[in-house]
XYZ file of C-alpha atoms in Angstrom:
120
model
C -12.853 -7.018 67.348
C -14.049 -8.723 64.210
C -17.168 -10.769 64.209
C -17.322 -14.035 62.375
C -19.642 -13.910 59.402
C -21.210 -17.349 59.238
C -23.271 -17.421 56.083
C -23.654 -21.152 55.648
C -24.574 -23.167 58.752
C -21.957 -25.762 59.614
C -24.390 -28.685 59.380
C -25.224 -27.620 55.809
C -21.527 -27.192 54.947
C -21.073 -30.888 54.195
C -23.911 -30.802 51.633
C -22.314 -28.005 49.643
C -20.590 -28.894 46.371
C -16.925 -29.834 46.640
C -15.941 -26.879 44.440
C -17.466 -24.381 46.896
C -15.896 -26.147 49.892
C -12.425 -26.293 48.312
C -12.507 -22.587 47.453
C -13.829 -21.758 50.921
C -16.720 -19.691 49.572
C -18.636 -17.980 52.359
C -20.804 -15.358 50.666
C -21.245 -16.726 47.158
C -23.233 -19.930 47.327
C -23.267 -21.619 43.897
C -25.369 -24.707 43.437
C -24.277 -28.025 42.024
C -24.991 -27.162 38.397
C -23.111 -23.875 38.606
C -20.126 -25.551 40.264
C -20.169 -28.169 37.492
C -20.108 -25.416 34.882
C -17.359 -23.527 36.685
C -14.971 -26.457 36.876
C -15.875 -29.152 34.359
C -17.129 -26.573 31.877
C -13.854 -24.668 32.039
C -11.887 -27.902 31.577
C -14.056 -28.932 28.623
C -13.703 -25.503 27.017
C -9.929 -25.583 27.471
C -9.720 -29.085 25.973
C -11.811 -28.019 22.977
C -9.661 -24.938 22.431
C -6.509 -27.045 22.721
C -7.845 -29.669 20.297
C -8.645 -26.904 17.825
C -5.038 -25.735 18.315
C -6.201 -22.245 19.299
C -4.337 -22.430 22.621
C -1.593 -24.627 24.041
C -2.349 -27.556 26.320
C -1.408 -25.436 29.311
C -4.846 -23.845 28.986
C -6.375 -27.080 30.357
C -4.698 -26.243 33.673
C -4.779 -22.467 33.497
C -8.422 -21.828 32.511
C -10.060 -23.686 35.451
C -7.552 -22.024 37.801
C -8.410 -18.581 36.456
C -12.149 -19.282 36.742
C -11.674 -20.459 40.350
C -9.661 -17.319 41.146
C -12.429 -15.118 39.729
C -15.103 -16.958 41.741
C -13.030 -16.532 44.919
C -12.443 -12.850 44.100
C -16.200 -12.416 43.698
C -16.673 -13.986 47.140
C -14.110 -11.618 48.699
C -15.771 -8.575 47.094
C -19.183 -9.731 48.339
C -17.725 -10.034 51.849
C -16.332 -6.496 51.717
C -19.658 -5.099 50.488
C -21.592 -6.843 53.260
C -19.146 -5.709 55.954
C -19.209 -2.119 54.692
C -22.993 -2.085 54.579
C -23.137 -3.427 58.131
C -21.045 -0.481 59.339
C -23.500 2.133 58.085
C -25.497 3.442 61.051
C -29.243 2.997 60.976
C -29.890 6.744 60.934
C -27.795 7.092 57.774
C -29.827 4.340 56.159
C -33.050 6.119 57.132
C -31.743 9.444 55.815
C -30.796 7.828 52.531
C -34.241 6.247 52.242
C -35.916 9.629 52.876
C -33.780 11.285 50.215
C -34.688 8.641 47.671
C -38.468 8.940 48.180
C -40.240 10.893 45.430
C -41.723 14.195 46.519
C -45.190 14.991 45.220
C -46.680 18.417 45.765
C -48.176 21.493 44.136
C -46.399 24.593 42.984
C -48.120 27.988 42.928
C -48.246 29.487 39.466
C -49.355 33.134 39.265
C -52.101 33.690 36.700
C -51.855 37.495 36.570
C -48.635 39.440 36.042
C -47.280 41.102 39.161
C -48.478 44.644 39.731
C -46.292 47.491 38.480
C -45.221 45.669 35.357
C -46.827 46.205 32.002
C -48.185 43.067 30.322
C -47.342 42.344 26.704
């Protein structure tokens, strides 16, 4: 049985930027400025590149689509990471935390050579 992973409450869903709602982002939550840069920035960059004749005019359609695909891929990867982390038992998390703690102690260092051996 899979549990739903609600990350954005439904009453806040309507206040999210249109870009995030259209892509169906659940784990990545970009703000308005970032959504503007993702879409309008990609269109503006593609238009500038096309006007400079560095790329064809197809880039005006392709570049924002590629950026949107990468944002959605990032959301899918974030979902997989969160689901995998949720499956780790608590005792494994505790064991990992214990292993990562620094160990501070004292080591015995002999000051005299062991008996039966000549010293140099």
